[in-house]
Amino acid sequence: MSCVDAVYIHIPFCNYICAYCDFCKIFYNKEYVNRYLDALDKEIKSKYKGEIITSLYIGGGTPSSLSLDELEKLFSILKIFKLSKDCEITIEVNPDSLSLDKIKLFKKYGVNRVSLGVETINSKLQDVLERYTSKDRVISCINNLKSNNITNINVDLIYAIKGETLNDLKEDLEFLLSLDVPHISTYSLIIEDNTKLKINGVKSIDKSLDRDMYEVIAKTLKDNNYIHYEISNFSKEGYQSIHNLKYWNNKYYYGFGVGASSYIDNIRYTNTRSISNYIKGKTVMDEEILTFKDKIFYEVMLNLRTNRGIDKEIFKEKYNANISDIIDYKYLVEIEVLEEDSRYLRVKEEYFYVLDEVLCKIMVK
Ligand code: SF4
């Protein structure tokens, strides 16, 4: 049995469509939800082999757009998974569809981590994103989560939005800090193809402002005792996302649902993005069998996103070779872009922002 111990579930429904979104999503539609959940059930039953799962992540889309009955149906489908005692169970929610009853239902089904899409509370920037929520709404969600003993909370921030100033960013950060949550994920806005922003000709902000914003975020959050543990992610000690670390540590995982991807036994599978195909049972769209070089590329690229970097002992166990025999990186240590000790090889934090450029300089021999 392959050692898969993480599961991602994609719920593609949203109550509204944001102007920047290129995720796999559709408008909430009751009839589709039912048929989708039936198809999801089938996909899981046909692929899951009974492994012990240590991380279950329900993302989207907007999982909280489902009604209480639909969420009940979803969680009863997910009962098939054998979860470890300390399994991290995360659900993504939108402040506007997170009711107290839904929080209680999450609690009943063991959800112990909630990721709340706040993005920005600046009304000028919300107009650009076409995504609206109020400060009061966010505060009430956080209070309701905490009073129901769900304290492992992530909030998402989007920055580098057209028209945003450093001051706007600082105000958003101040608000997020006031929520006193242990995890903050940040995203520099990318204008993706086929989004309303792209179609409307909205441009990205200036690159140097983007970099300044990244630095303000890193400094502000570090000054407030958040660890910059991955390029775009910050947490209090002990609150790193177990699920996302599986990806960054290049572990195997199942992905179920439309548009989801899986990585199992050196094959990356990508599911169809077409809901109608998915509902008909045509789930997998693409399979990529990784060569040795591909595997090393993913290992290095993903591991170096984190402040831990590459664990050379784990690398040796996985690939039966010393890392220095497989990739050329020593001169990046000499010029102090990478740092290396007896166990780890990592990118220095000041080079996180230019990780892509650093990766281009690392050659697989
Ligand atoms: S950004 Fe999130 S809430 Fe907005 S449309 Fe995309 S998936 Fe839905």
CSV table of C-alpha atoms and ligand atoms in Angstrom, one decimal:
chain,number,residue,atom,x,y,z
A,1,MET,CA,0.0,0.0,0.0
A,2,SER,CA,1.4,3.4,-0.9
A,3,CYS,CA,1.9,5.8,2.0
A,4,VAL,CA,-0.8,8.3,1.2
A,5,ASP,CA,-2.0,10.1,4.4
A,6,ALA,CA,-3.5,13.3,3.2
A,7,VAL,CA,-6.8,14.0,1.5
A,8,TYR,CA,-8.1,17.1,-0.3
A,9,ILE,CA,-11.8,17.4,-1.2
A,10,HIS,CA,-12.9,20.0,-3.6
A,11,ILE,CA,-16.4,21.7,-3.3
A,12,PRO,CA,-16.8,23.9,-6.3
A,13,PHE,CA,-19.9,25.9,-5.4
A,14,CYS,CA,-19.9,29.6,-4.6
A,15,ASN,CA,-22.7,32.1,-3.8
A,16,TYR,CA,-21.0,34.7,-6.0
A,17,ILE,CA,-18.1,34.8,-8.4
A,18,CYS,CA,-15.2,37.0,-7.6
A,19,ALA,CA,-13.6,39.0,-10.4
A,20,TYR,CA,-10.1,37.6,-9.9
A,21,CYS,CA,-11.0,33.9,-9.5
A,22,ASP,CA,-9.6,31.2,-11.8
A,23,PHE,CA,-10.3,28.4,-9.4
A,24,CYS,CA,-12.6,25.5,-10.4
A,25,LYS,CA,-16.0,26.8,-9.3
A,26,ILE,CA,-19.6,27.4,-10.3
A,27,PHE,CA,-22.6,29.2,-8.9
A,28,TYR,CA,-24.3,27.4,-6.1
A,29,ASN,CA,-27.2,25.3,-7.5
A,30,LYS,CA,-29.1,22.9,-5.3
A,31,GLU,CA,-29.7,20.2,-7.9
A,32,TYR,CA,-26.1,20.2,-8.9
A,33,VAL,CA,-24.9,20.0,-5.4
A,34,ASN,CA,-26.7,16.7,-4.8
A,35,ARG,CA,-25.5,15.2,-8.0
A,36,TYR,CA,-22.0,16.4,-7.3
A,37,LEU,CA,-21.9,14.9,-3.9
A,38,ASP,CA,-23.1,11.5,-5.3
A,39,ALA,CA,-20.3,11.7,-7.9
A,40,LEU,CA,-17.8,12.6,-5.2
A,41,ASP,CA,-18.9,9.6,-3.1
A,42,LYS,CA,-18.3,7.3,-6.1
A,43,GLU,CA,-14.9,8.8,-6.8
A,44,ILE,CA,-13.8,8.3,-3.2
A,45,LYS,CA,-15.1,4.8,-3.0
A,46,SER,CA,-13.4,3.8,-6.2
A,47,LYS,CA,-9.9,5.2,-5.2
A,48,TYR,CA,-9.4,5.3,-1.5
A,49,LYS,CA,-7.6,2.2,-0.2
A,50,GLY,CA,-8.1,2.5,3.5
A,51,GLU,CA,-4.9,4.3,4.5
A,52,ILE,CA,-4.8,6.1,7.8
A,53,ILE,CA,-5.3,9.8,7.1
A,54,THR,CA,-3.6,12.5,9.1
A,55,SER,CA,-4.9,15.5,7.2
A,56,LEU,CA,-8.2,16.1,5.6
A,57,TYR,CA,-8.8,19.4,3.8
A,58,ILE,CA,-12.1,20.5,2.4
A,59,GLY,CA,-11.5,23.4,0.0
A,60,GLY,CA,-13.2,25.1,-2.9
A,61,GLY,CA,-15.0,27.0,-4.2
A,62,THR,CA,-16.8,27.8,-1.0
A,63,PRO,CA,-17.6,24.7,1.1
A,64,SER,CA,-19.7,26.9,3.5
A,65,SER,CA,-22.0,27.8,0.6
A,66,LEU,CA,-23.6,24.3,1.1
A,67,SER,CA,-26.8,24.1,3.2
A,68,LEU,CA,-26.8,22.3,6.6
A,69,ASP,CA,-28.4,19.2,4.9
A,70,GLU,CA,-25.8,19.2,2.2
A,71,LEU,CA,-23.0,19.6,4.7
A,72,GLU,CA,-24.4,16.6,6.6
A,73,LYS,CA,-24.4,14.6,3.4
A,74,LEU,CA,-20.8,15.6,2.7
A,75,PHE,CA,-19.6,14.7,6.1
A,76,SER,CA,-21.3,11.3,6.0
A,77,ILE,CA,-19.5,10.6,2.7
A,78,LEU,CA,-16.2,11.6,4.4
A,79,LYS,CA,-16.8,9.1,7.2
A,80,ILE,CA,-15.2,6.4,4.9
A,81,PHE,CA,-11.8,7.8,5.8
A,82,LYS,CA,-9.8,6.2,8.6
A,83,LEU,CA,-8.6,9.3,10.4
A,84,SER,CA,-5.7,9.3,12.9
A,85,LYS,CA,-6.6,10.5,16.4
A,86,ASP,CA,-4.8,13.8,15.8
A,87,CYS,CA,-6.0,14.3,12.2
A,88,GLU,CA,-6.1,17.9,11.1
A,89,ILE,CA,-9.5,18.5,9.6
A,90,THR,CA,-9.7,21.9,7.8
A,91,ILE,CA,-12.6,23.5,6.0
A,92,GLU,CA,-12.5,26.7,3.9
A,93,VAL,CA,-15.3,29.1,4.6
A,94,ASN,CA,-16.5,32.5,3.5
A,95,PRO,CA,-17.6,34.9,6.2
A,96,ASP,CA,-20.9,35.6,4.5
A,97,SER,CA,-22.0,32.0,4.5
A,98,LEU,CA,-20.7,30.8,7.8
A,99,SER,CA,-23.6,30.6,10.3
A,100,LEU,CA,-23.5,29.5,13.9
A,101,ASP,CA,-25.3,26.3,13.0
A,102,LYS,CA,-22.7,25.4,10.4
A,103,ILE,CA,-19.9,25.9,12.9
A,104,LYS,CA,-21.7,23.6,15.3
A,105,LEU,CA,-22.1,21.0,12.6
A,106,PHE,CA,-18.3,21.3,11.8
A,107,LYS,CA,-17.6,20.7,15.4
A,108,LYS,CA,-19.9,17.7,15.5
A,109,TYR,CA,-17.9,16.2,12.6
A,110,GLY,CA,-14.5,16.8,14.1
A,111,VAL,CA,-13.4,19.9,12.1
A,112,ASN,CA,-10.5,21.4,14.1
A,113,ARG,CA,-9.2,24.0,11.7
A,114,VAL,CA,-11.1,26.7,9.7
A,115,SER,CA,-9.7,28.8,6.9
A,116,LEU,CA,-11.6,32.1,6.5
A,117,GLY,CA,-11.4,34.0,3.3
A,118,VAL,CA,-11.2,37.6,4.4
A,119,GLU,CA,-8.9,38.9,1.6
A,120,THR,CA,-9.4,42.7,2.3
A,121,ILE,CA,-11.8,44.8,4.3
A,122,ASN,CA,-11.0,47.9,2.3
A,123,SER,CA,-14.1,48.8,0.4
A,124,LYS,CA,-12.2,50.4,-2.5
A,125,LEU,CA,-10.2,47.2,-3.0
A,126,GLN,CA,-13.3,45.0,-2.5
A,127,ASP,CA,-14.8,46.8,-5.5
A,128,VAL,CA,-11.8,45.8,-7.6
A,129,LEU,CA,-12.1,42.1,-6.4
A,130,GLU,CA,-15.9,42.2,-6.5
A,131,ARG,CA,-15.8,40.3,-3.2
A,132,TYR,CA,-17.4,41.9,-0.2
A,133,THR,CA,-17.5,41.3,3.5
A,134,SER,CA,-17.6,43.6,6.4
A,135,LYS,CA,-15.4,43.9,9.5
A,136,ASP,CA,-18.3,43.1,11.7
A,137,ARG,CA,-19.2,40.0,9.8
A,138,VAL,CA,-15.6,38.7,10.1
A,139,ILE,CA,-15.3,39.5,13.8
A,140,SER,CA,-18.6,37.7,14.5
A,141,CYS,CA,-17.4,34.6,12.6
A,142,ILE,CA,-14.1,34.6,14.5
A,143,ASN,CA,-15.9,35.0,17.8
A,144,ASN,CA,-18.4,32.2,17.0
A,145,LEU,CA,-15.5,29.9,16.0
A,146,LYS,CA,-13.6,30.6,19.1
A,147,SER,CA,-16.6,30.2,21.4
A,148,ASN,CA,-17.2,26.8,19.8
A,149,ASN,CA,-13.6,25.8,20.6
A,150,ILE,CA,-12.3,26.1,17.0
A,151,THR,CA,-9.3,28.2,17.7
A,152,ASN,CA,-7.0,26.9,14.9
A,153,ILE,CA,-8.0,29.5,12.4
A,154,ASN,CA,-6.4,30.8,9.2
A,155,VAL,CA,-7.3,34.0,7.5
A,156,ASP,CA,-6.5,34.8,3.9
A,157,LEU,CA,-5.2,38.2,2.8
A,158,ILE,CA,-5.0,39.4,-0.8
A,159,TYR,CA,-2.7,42.3,-1.5
A,160,ALA,CA,-1.1,44.0,-4.6
A,161,ILE,CA,-4.6,44.9,-5.8
A,162,LYS,CA,-4.9,47.7,-8.3
A,163,GLY,CA,-5.2,51.0,-6.5
A,164,GLU,CA,-3.8,49.7,-3.2
A,165,THR,CA,-1.4,51.8,-1.2
A,166,LEU,CA,1.1,50.7,1.5
A,167,ASN,CA,-1.2,52.4,3.9
A,168,ASP,CA,-4.2,50.3,2.7
A,169,LEU,CA,-2.2,47.2,3.2
A,170,LYS,CA,-1.1,48.2,6.7
A,171,GLU,CA,-4.8,48.8,7.7
A,172,ASP,CA,-5.7,45.3,6.4
A,173,LEU,CA,-2.8,43.8,8.4
A,174,GLU,CA,-3.8,45.7,11.5
A,175,PHE,CA,-7.3,44.3,11.2
A,176,LEU,CA,-6.1,40.8,10.7
A,177,LEU,CA,-3.8,41.1,13.7
A,178,SER,CA,-6.7,42.3,15.8
A,179,LEU,CA,-8.5,39.0,15.2
A,180,ASP,CA,-5.8,37.2,17.1
A,181,VAL,CA,-5.7,34.1,14.9
A,182,PRO,CA,-2.7,31.7,14.7
A,183,HIS,CA,-2.3,31.5,10.9
A,184,ILE,CA,-2.3,34.1,8.1
A,185,SER,CA,-1.9,33.2,4.4
A,186,THR,CA,-1.1,36.0,2.0
A,187,TYR,CA,-1.5,36.1,-1.8
A,188,SER,CA,-0.2,38.7,-4.2
A,189,LEU,CA,-3.0,39.2,-6.7
A,190,ILE,CA,-2.2,37.7,-10.1
A,191,ILE,CA,-4.4,38.7,-13.0
A,192,GLU,CA,-5.1,35.3,-14.4
A,193,ASP,CA,-6.4,34.5,-17.9
A,194,ASN,CA,-10.2,34.1,-18.2
A,195,THR,CA,-11.0,36.2,-15.1
A,196,LYS,CA,-13.2,39.2,-15.1
A,197,LEU,CA,-10.2,41.3,-14.1
A,198,LYS,CA,-8.3,40.2,-17.2
A,199,ILE,CA,-11.2,40.7,-19.5
A,200,ASN,CA,-11.7,44.2,-18.1
A,201,GLY,CA,-8.0,45.0,-18.8
A,202,VAL,CA,-7.1,45.5,-15.1
A,203,LYS,CA,-3.3,45.5,-14.8
A,204,SER,CA,-1.0,44.2,-12.0
A,205,ILE,CA,0.5,46.8,-9.7
A,206,ASP,CA,4.1,47.9,-10.1
A,207,LYS,CA,6.6,45.1,-9.3
A,208,SER,CA,8.6,47.3,-6.9
A,209,LEU,CA,5.4,48.1,-5.0
A,210,ASP,CA,4.6,44.4,-4.9
A,211,ARG,CA,8.0,43.7,-3.4
A,212,ASP,CA,7.6,46.6,-0.8
A,213,MET,CA,4.2,45.1,0.2
A,214,TYR,CA,5.7,41.6,0.6
A,215,GLU,CA,8.4,43.1,2.9
A,216,VAL,CA,5.8,45.1,4.9
A,217,ILE,CA,3.8,41.9,5.4
A,218,ALA,CA,6.8,39.8,6.4
A,219,LYS,CA,8.1,42.4,8.9
A,220,THR,CA,4.7,43.3,10.4
A,221,LEU,CA,3.8,39.6,11.0
A,222,LYS,CA,7.2,38.7,12.3
A,223,ASP,CA,7.1,41.7,14.7
A,224,ASN,CA,3.8,40.2,16.0
A,225,ASN,CA,5.3,36.7,16.6
A,226,TYR,CA,4.3,35.0,13.5
A,227,ILE,CA,6.8,32.6,12.0
A,228,HIS,CA,7.4,33.1,8.3
A,229,TYR,CA,7.4,29.4,7.7
A,230,GLU,CA,6.6,29.4,4.0
A,231,ILE,CA,7.0,32.0,1.3
A,232,SER,CA,3.4,33.3,1.7
A,233,ASN,CA,2.4,31.7,5.0
A,234,PHE,CA,2.8,32.8,8.6
A,235,SER,CA,1.9,31.1,11.8
A,236,LYS,CA,2.2,31.1,15.5
A,237,GLU,CA,4.5,28.4,16.9
A,238,GLY,CA,2.8,25.0,16.5
A,239,TYR,CA,0.1,26.2,14.1
A,240,GLN,CA,1.7,25.5,10.7
A,241,SER,CA,-0.8,24.0,8.3
A,242,ILE,CA,-0.2,20.2,8.5
A,243,HIS,CA,-2.0,19.8,5.2
A,244,ASN,CA,0.0,22.3,3.2
A,245,LEU,CA,3.2,21.0,4.6
A,246,LYS,CA,2.4,17.7,3.0
A,247,TYR,CA,2.5,19.4,-0.4
A,248,TRP,CA,5.6,21.4,0.4
A,249,ASN,CA,7.3,18.3,1.8
A,250,ASN,CA,6.4,16.6,-1.5
A,251,LYS,CA,4.3,13.8,0.1
A,252,TYR,CA,1.7,11.7,-1.5
A,253,TYR,CA,-1.9,12.9,-1.3
A,254,TYR,CA,-5.4,12.1,-2.6
A,255,GLY,CA,-7.4,14.9,-4.3
A,256,PHE,CA,-11.1,14.2,-4.8
A,257,GLY,CA,-13.6,16.3,-6.7
A,258,VAL,CA,-13.7,18.4,-9.8
A,259,GLY,CA,-10.3,20.0,-10.7
A,260,ALA,CA,-8.5,18.3,-7.8
A,261,SER,CA,-5.1,16.7,-8.2
A,262,SER,CA,-3.5,13.7,-6.5
A,263,TYR,CA,0.1,12.5,-6.2
A,264,ILE,CA,0.4,8.8,-5.7
A,265,ASP,CA,3.2,6.4,-6.4
A,266,ASN,CA,5.1,8.9,-8.5
A,267,ILE,CA,2.1,9.8,-10.7
A,268,ARG,CA,0.4,13.2,-10.6
A,269,TYR,CA,-3.3,13.0,-11.5
A,270,THR,CA,-5.4,15.9,-12.5
A,271,ASN,CA,-9.2,15.7,-12.4
A,272,THR,CA,-11.4,17.2,-15.0
A,273,ARG,CA,-12.5,20.8,-14.5
A,274,SER,CA,-15.8,20.1,-16.2
A,275,ILE,CA,-18.6,19.6,-13.6
A,276,SER,CA,-20.8,17.8,-16.1
A,277,ASN,CA,-18.1,15.3,-17.0
A,278,TYR,CA,-17.3,14.8,-13.3
A,279,ILE,CA,-20.9,14.1,-12.5
A,280,LYS,CA,-21.0,11.6,-15.4
A,281,GLY,CA,-18.0,9.8,-13.7
A,282,LYS,CA,-15.3,10.9,-16.2
A,283,THR,CA,-13.0,12.1,-13.4
A,284,VAL,CA,-9.4,12.0,-14.4
A,285,MET,CA,-8.3,14.3,-17.1
A,286,ASP,CA,-4.5,13.9,-17.0
A,287,GLU,CA,-1.8,11.6,-15.6
A,288,GLU,CA,1.8,12.6,-15.5
A,289,ILE,CA,4.3,9.8,-14.7
A,290,LEU,CA,7.3,11.5,-13.1
A,291,THR,CA,10.8,10.7,-14.3
A,292,PHE,CA,13.6,10.8,-11.7
A,293,LYS,CA,14.5,14.3,-12.8
A,294,ASP,CA,10.9,15.4,-12.4
A,295,LYS,CA,10.8,14.0,-8.9
A,296,ILE,CA,14.0,15.8,-7.9
A,297,PHE,CA,12.6,19.0,-9.4
A,298,TYR,CA,9.4,18.9,-7.4
A,299,GLU,CA,11.3,17.9,-4.2
A,300,VAL,CA,13.6,20.8,-4.5
A,301,MET,CA,11.1,23.4,-5.7
A,302,LEU,CA,8.5,22.5,-3.0
A,303,ASN,CA,10.9,22.0,-0.1
A,304,LEU,CA,12.6,25.3,-0.7
A,305,ARG,CA,9.4,27.2,-0.3
A,306,THR,CA,9.6,26.5,3.5
A,307,ASN,CA,11.9,27.9,6.2
A,308,ARG,CA,12.9,24.3,6.9
A,309,GLY,CA,14.1,23.8,3.4
A,310,ILE,CA,15.4,20.4,2.2
A,311,ASP,CA,16.0,17.8,4.9
A,312,LYS,CA,19.1,16.1,3.5
A,313,GLU,CA,18.5,12.9,5.5
A,314,ILE,CA,15.0,12.5,4.2
A,315,PHE,CA,16.3,13.3,0.7
A,316,LYS,CA,18.9,10.5,1.0
A,317,GLU,CA,16.3,8.0,2.2
A,318,LYS,CA,13.9,8.9,-0.6
A,319,TYR,CA,16.4,9.0,-3.5
A,320,ASN,CA,19.2,6.8,-2.2
A,321,ALA,CA,21.8,9.4,-2.9
A,322,ASN,CA,23.3,12.5,-1.3
A,323,ILE,CA,21.7,15.7,-2.5
A,324,SER,CA,25.1,17.1,-3.5
A,325,ASP,CA,25.5,14.2,-5.9
A,326,ILE,CA,22.3,15.0,-7.6
A,327,ILE,CA,22.0,18.8,-7.8
A,328,ASP,CA,24.5,21.6,-8.2
A,329,TYR,CA,23.9,24.2,-5.6
A,330,LYS,CA,27.2,24.8,-3.8
A,331,TYR,CA,28.0,28.1,-5.3
A,332,LEU,CA,24.6,29.5,-4.1
A,333,VAL,CA,25.7,28.6,-0.6
A,334,GLU,CA,29.0,30.4,-1.3
A,335,ILE,CA,27.2,33.6,-2.4
A,336,GLU,CA,24.9,33.3,0.6
A,337,VAL,CA,21.6,32.8,-1.2
A,338,LEU,CA,21.2,29.3,0.3
A,339,GLU,CA,22.3,28.3,3.7
A,340,GLU,CA,23.4,24.8,4.6
A,341,ASP,CA,24.1,22.9,7.8
A,342,SER,CA,24.7,19.3,8.5
A,343,ARG,CA,21.0,18.4,8.1
A,344,TYR,CA,19.2,21.2,6.1
A,345,LEU,CA,19.6,23.2,2.9
A,346,ARG,CA,17.4,26.3,2.7
A,347,VAL,CA,16.9,29.6,1.0
A,348,LYS,CA,17.7,32.6,3.2
A,349,GLU,CA,14.6,34.4,4.0
A,350,GLU,CA,15.6,37.6,2.2
A,351,TYR,CA,15.6,35.6,-1.0
A,352,PHE,CA,12.1,34.1,-0.6
A,353,TYR,CA,10.7,36.8,-2.8
A,354,VAL,CA,12.9,35.7,-5.7
A,355,LEU,CA,12.6,32.0,-5.2
A,356,ASP,CA,11.8,31.4,-8.8
A,357,GLU,CA,15.0,33.0,-9.9
A,358,VAL,CA,16.9,31.0,-7.3
A,359,LEU,CA,15.4,27.7,-8.6
A,360,CYS,CA,16.4,28.5,-12.1
A,361,LYS,CA,20.0,28.5,-10.9
A,362,ILE,CA,19.8,25.1,-9.3
A,363,MET,CA,20.6,22.4,-11.8
A,364,VAL,CA,19.8,18.7,-11.6
A,365,LYS,CA,23.1,17.0,-12.6
B,1,SF4,S1,-12.4,33.4,-5.0
B,1,SF4,FE1,-13.3,31.8,-3.8
B,1,SF4,S2,-15.3,32.6,-3.3
B,1,SF4,FE2,-14.6,33.8,-5.0
B,1,SF4,S3,-15.4,32.8,-6.8
B,1,SF4,FE3,-13.4,32.0,-6.4
B,1,SF4,S4,-13.7,30.1,-5.3
B,1,SF4,FE4,-15.6,31.3,-5.1
